[in-house]
Structures are given as C-alpha cells and as structure tokens.
Amino acid sequence: MDVTQFIVSQREKALLIGDYGFYRKQMSRRLRVVRRKLNYSTKARKYTTKAPITAEDIASNHEFVHLLLLTSERAWAHAMHMKATHSADSGAQGITGSTKRHITSRINKASVYARLLVELLKNQEITKASTETILETRAYYVSLRGAIDFEKQSWEGCLHQYSEARLIYTTLANSKGPKHEDLFRDLLNSTIDPSIRYAAYQLKIPRTTSIDTIVSRFVPQSDNEFVQEVLKENPEALDDPAAAQRKTPSGNAENVPKTIQWRSRVVNLEDAATAQALAAVSVAEAKLSSFLSSNPDAAPQAKASAYDEVLIPSQDAVDATRTAIDELSADGVAQSDRRMQALQITRTAVNYALVGWRIGRNRILCGKRDGAILETVTLRQPKKTRKDGKTKPAQEESAGRTLTRLRERVVLYDATLQSLDSIKELPGVAADQSFVKELETKRYYFAALRCLTIARSHALLQNTKNALALLSRALDLSSRISEIALSSQASPDKPPDLDVAPAQAKSLQELLQSLVFQHRALVELHNMASADNEIKSRTASPLIERLDIYPQGDVDLTNLVTYPPKVEPVPVKPLFLDVAFNYIEYPGRTRKVAEKAVNGTAEGTASKEEKKEGKKGWFGFGR
C-alpha cells in the first residue's frame, strides 16, 4: 500500500477546511470506525490493555496498517495543534517548559506507533509487504524522530534523521515515476528541506553548501539496513556534489558556477540551490541551441516547447534566490550586508535572464523576423478530385483566420511589453541610466511590431486610413530606436531572447517605410475616388426624379430630393365630367331605370296624399 499517499491525503483533506485540532478530531473518528470494523475496540473499560497487533493481523487485513498510521497521525496532530496554539502566545521567547515537553511527548508517541509498524512490515514472509512500502514507513518514522530532535534543538541528530528521510523520499520519487514524483517533491519542499536548512544554519554550516551535500555528509550509513537497501537500488544516491561536478542527462560533467555576472559586476553565488539551477539552465540552453540549429524548419509551436526546458530551471533559480533573500531577512541581516547585496544582484540577473527567455519564446511564436512578415497560409489540399478528374485547388486562408492569427500576435506583443516593464522594478535597474535607455530602445522595437500587426488587421478590413495612421506610428517608434543602445550580443546562432540586433531594427524600419508609402498611395486613391463620386452626386439629378432607373453604383443618400424646393409647374389631376352618362343606355340598364321611374311615381303620389291628410287643424287636431 502507499503509506505516503495515505498520510498526505489525510492531512490535505483535513487542513483544507480546518486546523490541526480539526485534523486530530477527524483522526479520532476514523480510529473508532476502523476499530469497530476490525472488532478491535474495548467495550468494558476505557483504559483496558488492548491486544498487540501482530504481523499475522496485517497479513489477514491491511486495515491494521491504517490503524497504526491513524493512531500515529492523531498524536502528531495533537502536538502540532499545541505548537500552533502556543506559538502566538509565547512571542519571541518561544515555547518553553511543560508545553514544550508535552509537544515532544506527543511526537514521541507518534514515532512509537510508526516504529512498531516498521518492525511488523519487516517480516515480509508473513505480511507480504513490498520493499517500497517498508522504505516509505521507515522514512515516515525517521521524519518523526527528526521532528523530536528539532524540538529538543539537537541539531546534529536532527540532520541525521532528516537526511535519511530525504534520501529515501528522493530515491522513491525517481523510481516510482512522474505519478508519485510530485507527491514526494511537495513533501520534501514543505517539511524536510526547510528543517535541514535550518539545522545546518544552527550548526554554522555555510549557506552555499547544497542540501544534497549536507545529506551525503550526515546520513547514517553504518549499521543501517534501510540506507544500504537504498544504495543497492541507486548507488549514486550519496554522491557528493560539492566537488562542483554534476551529471547531465547526456552523461557529460559540467561545473556548477561559482560566480554570476550582471552588467559590469561579478559577484559570488551565495546560495547553492541557485548555483545548481543556473548550471541546469546552461545545460538546457545548449540543448535548445542544438535543437534550433538542427531543426530550422520546425513549427513555431515545437520550437516554443523547446524553450520550456530552459524556462523551468530559470524559474527554479529565481525561486531559490528569493528564498535565500527571505531567509537572510528573517535572520535579521541588514540590506547593506555583503551577502544581501550579492543576493540582490543575483536576483536581478536571474530575473532578467528569465524574462529574456520568455520574450524569446514569444518571438518564436510570432513567426519570422519577429512577426514583421505576414506569412500566407494555404489550407490542406483537398483529397477528393473533381468530376472531370482534376484535383481541386488548395484553398487559401480566409480573412477571419488571418485576423485571428494577428490577434494572437498582438497578445504576444502585449506580454512582451509587460515583461519589459517588469524589468525596471528589479533592484538596481532604475539607477542604471544606460541600461534603462537600452530597455526603452527594445520597447520601441516591440511596440512598433505591435502597431504593424494591428495595422495589418485594419488593412484586411479595408480601413486604409486607420492602417496608415498605425503604420505612421510604428515608423515613428522604429525611428526612435538607437542602434548604439541595442545589444551587440544578438547573433543568428544564439536562440532568440531579449537581445535585438541592429540589423533587425534597420530591416523593420525599411519595411515600415515601404508600407507607409504603399498605404499613403492607397489612401490617396481612395480620396480621389471619393471626390469623383461626390462631384457626380452633386451634378446628378435627385433620386426622386430617377426612381425608374436602377442605380449602378452606391446610392447617394444626400441627394434624395431637391432642397430647398424650386418654384416649378407641377401636373394637377384634371376634371372629369361624364355628362353623357345619364343619356347613354348600356346593356341591362334599361329595366332598372324603368323600375326606378315607376317606383318613384308611386312613392310621390303616396306622399302627396299623406301630406293632404296630415293638414287637419292646428297641431294635428282637426276642427
């Protein structure tokens, strides 16, 4: 079983939502569940002596391993909870007295259960435990013993215990593969390496001594079967790297640098981890140079991926330098101290190198000549043929895809400009006027490329005036580039980084000059065409008078009607008097006219009679 995976996962789950007190309670709950499952709990009395766990129990059920680990972790969590609680109250004096003894006793209890588990698993004939499981359990046990010596301030014993734990974890990380490598690396970086470094500081061991060298000196080799087992698997595990010799993946030996140069200053490397990271950077840089020279036609993505091998150790060098500065600051070392000054210069140098490799990667992704040339991309040749047997022509890249590529380049240029601005915040950069001028010159170069890329986007959208304005801005920026301020270290054989050669700046300026001339002519032609259209629209009649004619070009919406209107005769609707309508007999109209006449005569006589009968007296009353 994976002992380290079990322990780390339990800690992460609990500490993610709580503290060590919550972790202790969780371990107690898990213990009750496991004991109930194994029928190992005592029901009669609380302090009844439990039956000892044997190798046969572990062989029958692996939950007994969990039982011992959970018991050990509960005691360790109790100690860490007391330490965290009393650290804030004790102040600068530290934890002393009975509290410190109580913390030590809890860690000692945890180590007792861990040692019992190691002794039981060593009986491999019964438990069937693998060698890796035994080594993981042993590393867990000696790390607890190292914590005890750390609390007791027994620094030499602390180095002995933690060195053995680091040796085992490092060997397991290399043997188990990348799946478990991150697990062991995190455990080393969070607990073991800081403890080794602090104990070495208390023993007055120079800070330039690497952790690997300390481990090789203090790991107990005699009468230690576990260390012998590790050395059997990895004979080079205890090779002392203090001789400044490190094996590269290709098998060659390379010297770890002792000094670092920044501008005109050369300082000693005060931190061994930084020196080893810089040695790894030099090895990765050589690999990158050979890859780029042997694969000149490789895709930009493949070349950019090769830069990752340089960026990783460069970031390690930056992190190691920052850690060393923080440690000196925590120790109360003044900024004017020689060691602190050397580390600040180292910090500036390694950060500048890291930014340079990032910008070099961006330049590779931009394309040829840092993206100044827009390559035409042809889509994949169609596999199907036409009906007549001829192959279909390859389609060119659409305008939408070209705009997407240009947009990606603008993002890369923005990242480059931000990286250049971050350099000015490094220690000692603002006071160096010549270096600041060099940075400004490089910034003009990449800003001009950014304006050129945006101008091409406007040109694709037929916005020639906007494109001309952006190209003029890019030409102005490129004219500010001082060839004297540019670094002469840039060479075709060197992988692209922050250095810009004067020839590159000159070629960019010539390209921009030609593009400005071209787009100035296009704008002039557009203006002439617009002027001709305006003159034609002014001389032409209004649109309302030409509604029966389909317009051939664009409709001039400013010439719809004549305004203000002129006094002109307009046609009016003529009078229509059908005098003959009453005298012409149309088919079917004769009968209707006769019927209407008869009905009209009858109605007339009836109305006369009614009128005669109605005239009777005043107000309808007869006399």
XYZ file of C-alpha atoms in Angstrom:
623
model
C 0.000 0.000 0.000
C 1.070 3.639 -0.484
C 1.842 4.828 3.025
C 2.940 8.323 1.971
C -0.109 8.795 -0.255
C -2.409 7.784 2.609
C -0.801 10.180 5.086
C -0.561 13.179 2.740
C -4.142 12.775 1.514
C -5.471 12.635 5.074
C -3.593 15.794 6.008
C -4.639 17.717 2.916
C -8.328 16.895 3.286
C -8.425 17.956 6.918
C -6.193 21.039 6.746
C -8.058 22.302 3.705
C -11.151 23.046 5.802
C -9.722 23.297 9.309
C -6.631 23.344 11.519
C -4.629 20.706 13.371
C -7.308 20.485 16.052
C -9.871 19.546 13.422
C -7.393 17.043 11.971
C -6.983 15.421 15.388
C -10.748 15.061 15.807
C -11.051 13.584 12.346
C -8.357 11.012 13.144
C -10.250 10.061 16.314
C -13.430 9.477 14.343
C -11.593 7.422 11.747
C -9.973 5.354 14.507
C -13.354 4.495 16.004
C -14.627 3.383 12.602
C -11.558 1.238 11.895
C -11.572 -0.345 15.357
C -15.247 -1.162 15.055
C -14.638 -2.661 11.639
C -11.767 -4.786 12.925
C -13.573 -5.632 16.189
C -10.567 -4.200 17.978
C -12.348 -1.760 20.286
C -12.686 -2.359 24.044
C -16.278 -2.190 25.291
C -15.868 -2.844 29.027
C -13.431 -0.186 30.184
C -11.699 2.723 28.532
C -8.130 2.023 29.630
C -8.197 -1.714 29.193
C -4.992 -3.032 27.664
C -5.603 -3.931 24.032
C -4.191 -6.981 22.337
C -0.950 -6.192 20.493
C -1.057 -6.057 16.708
C 0.962 -8.798 15.052
C 2.281 -9.465 11.581
C -0.430 -12.094 11.123
C -3.082 -9.414 11.727
C -1.600 -7.243 8.989
C -1.431 -10.229 6.635
C -5.099 -11.004 7.248
C -6.349 -7.407 6.917
C -4.460 -4.322 5.755
C -6.742 -2.116 7.847
C -4.375 -2.833 10.763
C -1.784 -0.741 8.914
C -4.328 2.078 8.768
C -4.996 1.603 12.463
C -1.357 2.210 13.367
C -0.982 5.120 10.950
C -4.141 6.824 12.195
C -3.010 6.456 15.810
C 0.366 7.957 14.963
C -1.199 10.800 12.988
C -3.589 11.619 15.815
C -0.693 12.058 18.232
C 1.233 14.132 15.693
C -1.806 16.354 15.043
C -2.175 16.874 18.810
C 1.444 18.070 19.009
C 1.091 20.380 16.009
C -2.148 21.829 17.391
C -0.460 22.675 20.715
C 2.514 24.141 18.884
C 0.342 26.345 16.680
C -1.786 27.481 19.614
C 1.076 28.433 21.923
C 3.362 29.918 19.255
C 1.265 33.091 19.052
C 1.086 33.445 22.838
C 4.760 32.824 23.605
C 6.074 35.704 21.491
C 9.806 35.997 20.907
C 10.712 33.688 23.819
C 9.384 30.576 22.095
C 7.598 27.624 23.634
C 9.238 26.534 26.892
C 8.538 24.481 29.976
C 5.828 21.871 30.287
C 4.217 22.829 26.986
C 7.362 22.003 25.057
C 7.750 18.709 26.920
C 4.121 17.870 26.168
C 4.637 18.574 22.463
C 7.746 16.401 22.421
C 5.949 13.555 24.181
C 3.103 13.614 21.627
C 5.539 13.417 18.706
C 7.400 10.649 20.520
C 4.132 8.722 20.874
C 3.555 9.098 17.136
C 7.048 7.774 16.431
C 6.447 4.743 18.689
C 3.499 3.594 16.556
C 5.451 4.309 13.371
C 8.400 2.245 14.621
C 6.038 -0.611 15.530
C 4.659 -0.552 12.005
C 8.171 -0.666 10.547
C 9.100 -3.679 12.705
C 5.935 -5.520 11.694
C 6.331 -4.838 7.975
C 9.934 -6.036 8.020
C 8.579 -9.566 8.366
C 7.934 -9.796 4.649
C 7.348 -13.545 4.675
C 4.139 -13.077 6.633
C 2.960 -9.549 5.752
C 3.910 -9.798 2.050
C 4.863 -6.121 2.195
C 6.933 -4.694 -0.649
C 10.323 -3.076 -0.149
C 8.952 0.306 -1.240
C 6.241 0.153 1.427
C 8.814 -0.626 4.104
C 11.024 2.244 2.928
C 8.086 4.670 2.953
C 7.208 3.630 6.503
C 10.842 3.997 7.572
C 11.025 7.492 6.040
C 7.835 8.432 7.902
C 9.324 7.155 11.168
C 12.686 8.941 10.859
C 10.931 12.183 9.885
C 9.043 11.992 13.206
C 12.320 11.304 15.022
C 13.815 14.315 13.256
C 10.915 16.450 14.465
C 11.643 15.339 18.043
C 15.317 16.323 17.739
C 14.231 19.596 16.179
C 12.044 20.420 19.191
C 14.861 19.415 21.531
C 17.280 21.576 19.460
C 19.539 18.593 18.930
C 20.651 19.829 15.527
C 23.120 17.105 14.641
C 20.637 14.335 15.429
C 18.011 16.278 13.516
C 20.257 16.319 10.444
C 20.919 12.568 10.775
C 17.200 11.719 10.858
C 16.038 14.150 8.180
C 18.934 13.225 5.884
C 17.855 9.585 5.927
C 14.246 10.584 5.259
C 15.270 12.811 2.355
C 17.468 10.088 0.870
C 14.597 7.595 0.913
C 11.998 10.016 -0.448
C 14.315 11.200 -3.234
C 15.050 7.628 -4.310
C 11.357 6.709 -4.271
C 10.495 9.825 -6.283
C 12.935 8.792 -9.000
C 11.855 5.148 -9.042
C 8.057 5.427 -8.865
C 7.690 7.640 -11.897
C 6.056 11.012 -12.514
C 2.745 9.987 -10.937
C 4.246 9.882 -7.418
C 7.153 12.262 -8.047
C 5.128 15.395 -7.325
C 3.868 13.864 -4.086
C 7.371 13.236 -2.732
C 8.698 16.555 -4.043
C 5.970 18.510 -2.249
C 6.676 16.625 0.974
C 10.383 17.428 0.690
C 9.883 21.102 -0.133
C 7.306 21.723 2.594
C 8.810 19.936 5.619
C 12.138 18.178 5.227
C 14.272 20.608 3.199
C 13.457 23.685 5.364
C 14.248 21.690 8.524
C 17.586 20.519 7.098
C 18.474 24.047 6.051
C 17.621 25.493 9.487
C 19.537 22.787 11.370
C 22.547 23.350 9.102
C 22.345 27.068 9.854
C 22.367 26.354 13.576
C 25.471 24.182 13.117
C 27.228 27.070 11.285
C 27.357 25.167 8.009
C 27.902 27.638 5.129
C 24.776 28.605 3.267
C 26.486 27.882 -0.022
C 26.536 24.193 0.878
C 23.753 22.421 -1.005
C 21.219 20.174 0.688
C 22.488 17.183 -1.293
C 25.956 17.744 0.159
C 24.556 18.000 3.686
C 22.602 14.777 3.214
C 25.646 12.927 1.918
C 27.601 14.018 4.991
C 25.050 13.337 7.715
C 23.092 10.313 6.515
C 23.899 7.314 8.762
C 25.447 4.677 6.507
C 26.914 2.221 9.000
C 24.610 -0.397 10.541
C 21.577 0.948 8.698
C 19.929 -1.701 6.587
C 17.474 0.738 5.062
C 20.182 3.065 3.728
C 22.004 0.029 2.356
C 18.814 -1.028 0.593
C 18.522 2.407 -0.986
C 22.130 2.353 -2.096
C 21.585 -1.081 -3.615
C 18.880 0.388 -5.860
C 20.671 3.682 -6.513
C 24.450 3.501 -5.940
C 24.874 7.176 -6.862
C 22.348 8.419 -4.306
C 25.056 9.618 -1.906
C 27.494 11.043 -4.448
C 28.787 14.292 -3.020
C 28.019 17.158 -5.417
C 30.300 19.522 -3.503
C 33.079 18.899 -5.990
C 31.083 21.069 -8.405
C 30.533 18.139 -10.718
C 27.017 17.202 -11.748
C 25.910 14.630 -14.218
C 23.898 15.882 -17.127
C 21.342 13.679 -18.895
C 23.793 13.225 -21.736
C 26.415 11.828 -19.379
C 28.817 14.788 -19.513
C 30.042 16.546 -16.421
C 29.575 20.266 -16.037
C 30.917 22.690 -13.473
C 28.460 24.390 -11.196
C 29.115 28.150 -11.473
C 30.645 29.922 -8.513
C 30.050 33.471 -9.688
C 27.493 35.344 -11.731
C 27.947 38.468 -13.830
C 25.435 41.288 -14.118
C 26.474 44.125 -16.408
C 29.948 45.097 -15.205
C 29.691 43.472 -11.766
C 30.713 39.934 -10.837
C 29.510 38.513 -7.504
C 29.807 35.168 -5.785
C 26.810 32.868 -5.702
C 25.818 32.795 -2.041
C 23.182 30.074 -2.439
C 23.966 26.540 -3.593
C 20.452 25.907 -4.913
C 20.747 28.947 -7.174
C 24.099 27.732 -8.474
C 22.704 24.310 -9.318
C 19.698 25.850 -11.057
C 21.992 28.074 -13.152
C 24.038 25.028 -14.108
C 20.833 23.337 -15.257
C 19.975 26.479 -17.262
C 23.292 26.341 -19.104
C 22.728 22.667 -19.977
C 19.189 23.381 -21.200
C 20.414 26.368 -23.212
C 22.937 24.180 -25.023
C 20.168 21.677 -25.841
C 17.941 24.462 -27.113
C 20.665 25.829 -29.374
C 21.345 22.408 -30.865
C 17.624 21.786 -31.427
C 17.059 25.111 -33.188
C 20.150 24.702 -35.371
C 19.292 21.126 -36.346
C 15.580 21.833 -36.958
C 15.375 25.219 -38.688
C 12.121 24.325 -40.471
C 10.330 23.088 -37.349
C 6.918 24.503 -36.488
C 6.851 27.536 -34.160
C 4.931 25.511 -31.571
C 7.664 22.853 -31.496
C 10.366 25.476 -31.070
C 8.381 27.173 -28.310
C 8.012 23.852 -26.496
C 11.802 23.505 -26.520
C 12.001 26.779 -24.591
C 10.134 25.189 -21.676
C 13.239 23.154 -20.838
C 15.071 26.436 -20.227
C 12.235 28.267 -18.506
C 11.794 25.626 -15.790
C 15.362 25.766 -14.358
C 15.364 29.556 -14.823
C 12.274 29.791 -12.646
C 13.941 27.467 -10.135
C 16.899 29.848 -9.960
C 14.570 32.797 -9.337
C 12.709 30.914 -6.593
C 15.930 29.778 -4.922
C 17.298 33.333 -4.897
C 14.082 34.699 -3.435
C 14.103 32.019 -0.738
C 17.698 32.812 0.186
C 16.892 36.526 0.492
C 13.861 35.794 2.665
C 15.941 33.573 4.936
C 18.593 36.255 5.414
C 15.909 38.859 6.095
C 14.307 36.581 8.673
C 17.707 36.204 10.349
C 17.950 39.978 10.721
C 20.681 40.547 8.132
C 20.789 44.189 7.020
C 20.392 45.230 3.387
C 23.880 46.729 3.437
C 25.450 43.370 4.269
C 27.747 41.905 1.625
C 25.776 38.666 1.362
C 22.496 40.516 0.931
C 23.981 42.790 -1.731
C 25.305 39.780 -3.640
C 21.919 38.076 -3.486
C 20.147 41.223 -4.735
C 22.478 41.399 -7.735
C 21.929 37.690 -8.331
C 18.187 38.239 -8.130
C 18.339 40.941 -10.792
C 20.497 38.776 -13.066
C 18.378 35.621 -12.855
C 15.100 37.550 -13.242
C 16.454 39.349 -16.303
C 17.505 36.014 -17.784
C 14.063 34.523 -17.098
C 12.312 37.468 -18.754
C 14.668 37.162 -21.706
C 13.770 33.509 -22.283
C 10.059 34.302 -22.014
C 10.381 37.050 -24.611
C 12.427 34.743 -26.822
C 9.641 32.184 -26.695
C 7.122 34.867 -27.685
C 9.325 35.938 -30.588
C 9.449 32.373 -31.856
C 5.653 32.114 -31.726
C 5.246 35.405 -33.630
C 6.923 33.958 -36.711
C 9.746 35.005 -38.998
C 11.502 38.293 -38.283
C 9.578 38.597 -35.009
C 6.248 38.715 -36.848
C 7.161 41.547 -39.203
C 6.352 39.331 -42.180
C 2.808 38.028 -42.549
C 3.082 34.545 -43.986
C 0.366 33.323 -46.303
C -1.060 30.069 -45.012
C -2.510 27.607 -47.511
C -5.104 25.202 -46.239
C -4.776 21.464 -46.650
C -5.001 20.135 -50.203
C -8.429 18.504 -50.788
C -8.239 14.728 -51.128
C -11.282 14.391 -53.360
C -10.970 15.173 -57.080
C -13.473 16.871 -59.300
C -15.781 15.008 -61.649
C -13.526 15.749 -64.605
C -10.610 14.072 -62.807
C -8.674 17.223 -61.995
C -7.566 17.960 -58.463
C -9.284 20.735 -56.576
C -7.115 23.799 -55.987
C -5.933 24.390 -52.444
C -7.952 26.987 -50.594
C -6.239 29.999 -49.168
C -6.680 31.133 -45.600
C -9.821 33.154 -45.005
C -9.729 36.710 -43.692
C -11.261 35.593 -40.399
C -8.444 33.141 -39.701
C -5.842 35.711 -40.653
C -7.382 38.182 -38.220
C -7.289 35.513 -35.518
C -3.569 34.950 -36.107
C -2.915 38.681 -35.967
C -4.906 38.935 -32.744
C -2.761 36.191 -31.182
C 0.381 38.091 -32.171
C -0.918 41.242 -30.516
C -1.399 39.259 -27.294
C 2.206 38.049 -27.507
C 3.468 41.598 -28.046
C 1.450 42.810 -25.049
C 3.033 40.105 -22.879
C 6.475 41.110 -24.162
C 5.912 44.775 -23.320
C 4.672 43.873 -19.839
C 7.766 41.741 -19.270
C 9.986 44.631 -20.322
C 8.216 46.950 -17.880
C 8.704 44.430 -15.064
C 12.487 44.591 -15.513
C 12.521 48.216 -14.380
C 11.216 47.138 -10.974
C 14.245 44.929 -10.262
C 16.839 46.126 -7.730
C 19.454 48.484 -9.174
C 17.877 48.847 -12.622
C 16.366 52.326 -12.237
C 19.728 53.817 -11.252
C 21.469 52.483 -14.376
C 20.602 55.138 -16.992
C 22.340 53.416 -19.900
C 20.519 50.156 -19.163
C 17.169 51.957 -18.917
C 17.842 53.558 -22.307
C 18.583 50.130 -23.742
C 15.295 48.804 -22.356
C 13.412 51.751 -23.865
C 15.010 51.062 -27.239
C 13.899 47.436 -27.117
C 10.453 48.559 -26.051
C 10.215 50.812 -29.134
C 11.103 47.821 -31.296
C 8.337 45.571 -29.959
C 5.809 48.428 -29.779
C 6.441 49.129 -33.470
C 5.803 45.459 -34.262
C 2.556 45.634 -32.302
C 1.368 48.696 -34.260
C 2.352 46.967 -37.522
C 0.253 43.912 -36.636
C -2.809 45.998 -35.757
C -2.362 47.998 -38.972
C -2.461 44.787 -40.995
C -5.773 43.910 -39.316
C -7.269 47.243 -40.412
C -5.881 46.772 -43.915
C -7.685 43.425 -44.195
C -10.919 45.172 -43.211
C -10.362 47.838 -45.927
C -9.773 50.562 -43.308
C -6.817 52.070 -45.144
C -6.861 55.360 -43.242
C -6.606 53.615 -39.862
C -3.897 51.332 -41.242
C -1.909 54.336 -42.472
C -2.161 56.048 -39.082
C -0.922 52.937 -37.259
C 1.901 52.412 -39.739
C 2.973 56.022 -39.300
C 3.027 55.460 -35.542
C 5.081 52.287 -35.979
C 7.521 54.125 -38.258
C 7.865 56.874 -35.670
C 8.635 54.306 -32.955
C 11.165 52.498 -35.122
C 12.922 55.784 -35.925
C 13.499 56.301 -32.187
C 15.472 53.057 -31.926
C 19.067 53.828 -31.201
C 21.419 51.313 -32.776
C 24.068 52.234 -30.215
C 21.773 51.245 -27.320
C 20.969 47.872 -28.866
C 22.946 44.892 -27.641
C 25.591 43.561 -29.949
C 25.364 40.108 -28.338
C 22.453 39.046 -30.535
C 23.624 36.622 -33.198
C 21.893 34.293 -35.654
C 23.358 31.228 -33.937
C 22.065 32.201 -30.500
C 18.478 31.292 -29.544
C 16.209 34.370 -29.653
C 15.878 36.129 -26.329
C 15.631 39.759 -25.226
C 18.595 40.929 -27.318
C 17.751 42.741 -30.572
C 20.384 43.097 -33.258
C 20.802 46.469 -35.021
C 20.243 44.737 -38.367
C 16.815 43.564 -37.207
C 15.815 47.086 -36.185
C 17.039 48.502 -39.501
C 15.131 45.918 -41.567
C 11.963 46.673 -39.611
C 12.323 50.390 -40.282
C 12.805 49.797 -44.021
C 9.742 47.543 -44.124
C 7.634 50.117 -42.309
C 8.817 52.872 -44.639
C 7.732 50.884 -47.709
C 4.358 50.036 -46.134
C 3.747 53.690 -45.265
C 4.387 54.689 -48.887
C 2.084 51.933 -50.119
C -0.810 52.783 -47.822
C -0.358 56.510 -48.395
C -0.927 55.854 -52.105
C -3.961 53.687 -51.323
C -5.454 56.412 -49.165
C -4.819 58.973 -51.884
C -6.565 56.788 -54.456
C -9.465 56.319 -52.078
C -9.717 60.068 -51.557
C -9.670 60.703 -55.302
C -12.404 58.143 -55.874
C -14.472 59.670 -53.091
C -14.030 63.140 -54.591
C -15.167 61.908 -58.021
C -18.220 60.279 -56.525
C -19.031 63.452 -54.647
C -18.803 65.556 -57.813
C -21.005 63.109 -59.720
C -23.551 63.067 -56.935
C -23.688 66.853 -56.896
C -24.232 67.185 -60.689
C -26.714 64.317 -60.941
C -30.445 64.849 -60.568
C -32.125 63.916 -57.283
C -33.082 60.318 -56.694
C -36.812 61.126 -56.648
C -36.564 62.071 -60.330
C -34.765 58.826 -61.204
C -36.904 56.229 -59.471
C -37.494 54.432 -62.759
C -33.745 53.849 -63.208
C -31.872 51.190 -61.194
C -28.704 52.697 -59.680
C -25.486 51.123 -60.942
C -23.286 52.153 -58.017
C -23.852 53.306 -54.472
C -26.907 55.464 -53.863
C -26.095 58.977 -52.752
C -28.329 59.365 -49.729
C -27.532 63.093 -49.568
C -29.216 63.725 -52.959
C -32.669 62.261 -52.498
C -34.763 65.386 -53.235
C -34.120 68.978 -54.213
C -33.919 71.074 -51.122
C -34.850 73.834 -50.789
C -37.511 73.185 -53.455
C -37.661 75.347 -56.571
C -40.793 77.018 -57.987
C -41.757 74.740 -60.838
C -45.061 73.887 -62.557
C -46.377 70.547 -61.394
C -49.101 68.406 -63.042
C -52.550 68.504 -61.350
C -55.326 65.907 -61.644
C -57.719 67.056 -64.472
C -61.531 67.451 -64.044
C -63.585 64.502 -65.263
C -67.238 65.394 -66.155
C -69.231 62.411 -67.528
C -72.179 64.363 -68.879
C -73.193 61.652 -71.347
C -73.538 59.028 -68.621
C -77.182 59.896 -67.980
C -78.125 59.687 -71.682
C -76.452 56.531 -72.831
C -78.232 53.249 -72.413
C -75.870 50.478 -71.596
C -76.817 46.806 -71.793
C -79.007 45.743 -68.812
C -79.537 49.298 -67.629
C -82.953 49.970 -69.268
C -85.127 47.802 -66.959
C -83.576 49.199 -63.817
C -84.199 52.746 -64.947
C -87.866 51.961 -65.742
C -88.475 50.263 -62.425
C -86.894 53.136 -60.656
C -89.145 55.571 -62.500
C -92.366 53.639 -61.678
C -91.418 53.276 -58.052
C -90.562 56.881 -57.888
C -94.033 57.933 -59.259
C -95.928 55.713 -56.805
C -93.966 56.926 -53.864
C -94.564 60.503 -54.942
C -98.373 60.180 -55.073
C -98.492 58.405 -51.723
C -96.500 61.096 -50.078
C -98.825 63.793 -51.510
C -101.887 62.048 -50.101
C -100.257 61.742 -46.730
C -99.445 65.378 -46.815
C -103.034 66.249 -47.666
C -104.396 64.065 -44.908
C -101.934 65.500 -42.460
C -103.181 69.096 -42.822
C -106.001 68.907 -40.336
C -106.244 71.768 -37.952
C -103.629 73.212 -35.830
C -101.047 70.915 -34.361
C -102.679 67.834 -35.830
C -106.100 68.429 -34.280
C -108.984 68.745 -36.592
C -111.722 71.368 -36.453
